[in-house]
XYZ file of C-alpha atoms in Angstrom:
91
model
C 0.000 0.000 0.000
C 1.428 3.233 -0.836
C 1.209 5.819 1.752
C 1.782 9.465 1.165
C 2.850 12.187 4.274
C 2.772 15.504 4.617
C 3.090 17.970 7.402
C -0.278 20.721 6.574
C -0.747 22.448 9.381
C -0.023 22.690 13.686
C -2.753 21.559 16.338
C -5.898 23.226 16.188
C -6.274 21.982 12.947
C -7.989 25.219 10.990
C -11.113 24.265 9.112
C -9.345 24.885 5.660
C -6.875 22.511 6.295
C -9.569 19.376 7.051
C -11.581 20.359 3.865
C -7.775 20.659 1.845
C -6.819 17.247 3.164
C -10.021 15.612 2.672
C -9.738 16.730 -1.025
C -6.027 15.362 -0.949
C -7.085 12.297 -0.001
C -10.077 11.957 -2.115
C -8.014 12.953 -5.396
C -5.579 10.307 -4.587
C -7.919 7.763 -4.259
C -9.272 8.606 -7.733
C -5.658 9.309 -9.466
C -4.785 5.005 -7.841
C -8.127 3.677 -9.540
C -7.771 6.466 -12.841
C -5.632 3.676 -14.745
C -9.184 1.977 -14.896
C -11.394 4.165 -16.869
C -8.853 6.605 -18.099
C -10.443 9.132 -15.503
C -7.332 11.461 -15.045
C -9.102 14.357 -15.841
C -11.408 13.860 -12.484
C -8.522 13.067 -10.296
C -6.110 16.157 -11.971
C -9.772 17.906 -10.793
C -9.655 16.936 -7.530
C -6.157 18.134 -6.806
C -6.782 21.832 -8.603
C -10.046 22.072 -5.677
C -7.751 21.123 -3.202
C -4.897 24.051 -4.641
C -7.706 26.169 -3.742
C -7.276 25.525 -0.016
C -3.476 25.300 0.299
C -2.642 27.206 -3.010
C 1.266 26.298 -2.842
C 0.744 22.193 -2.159
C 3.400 20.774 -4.338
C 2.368 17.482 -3.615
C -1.063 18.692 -5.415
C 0.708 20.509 -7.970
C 2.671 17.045 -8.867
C -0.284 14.827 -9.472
C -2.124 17.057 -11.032
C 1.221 16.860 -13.841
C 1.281 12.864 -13.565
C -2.818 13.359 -14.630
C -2.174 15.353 -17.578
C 0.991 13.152 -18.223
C -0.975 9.640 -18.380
C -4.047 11.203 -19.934
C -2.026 11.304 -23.201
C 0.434 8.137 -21.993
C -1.324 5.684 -20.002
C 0.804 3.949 -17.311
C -0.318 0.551 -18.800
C -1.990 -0.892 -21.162
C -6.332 -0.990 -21.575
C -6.888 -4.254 -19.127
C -3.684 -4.121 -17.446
C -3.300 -3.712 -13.645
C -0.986 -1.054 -12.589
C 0.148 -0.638 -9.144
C 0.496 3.135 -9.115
C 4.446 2.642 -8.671
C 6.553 6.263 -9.794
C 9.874 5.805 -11.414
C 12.090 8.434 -11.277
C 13.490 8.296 -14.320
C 15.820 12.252 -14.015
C 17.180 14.123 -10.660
């Protein structure tokens, strides 16, 4: 299972940080099951909503690239599994 951290904000939690990681987490969730239904567009979606909460997320900012990315270049083939690995491939 692939896990993903980051540090968003310091106890209380504000209100726009809850709705921002919600979104996070929802957009992920769609971007791992995308591969399925060529749905990148949603999950790329997802992650410009969430911008709107935490406008300089470079997590965000990332997937939303990796949508675009395997909108035109699907990470495998129609009927293939894919297990939502990332290979750096440059520095």
């Amino acid at each position: 299972k692939n896990i993903v951290f980051e540090l968003v904000s310091i106890r209380p939690v504000q209100e726009q940080y809850e709705i921002f990681v919600n979104l996070f987490e929802k957009g992920l969730k769609t971007y791992r099951s995308a591969y399925k239904d060529n749905s990148w567009e949603n999950a790329a979606a997802i992650f410009k909503q969430a911008l709107e909460y935490k406008d300089d997320d470079a997590p965000s900012k990332l997937f939303i690239q990796r949508c675009e990315m395997f909108k035109q270049n699907p990470p495998v083939e129609p009927g293939q599994e894919w297990d939502g690995v990332w290979v750096m491939r440059t520095k």
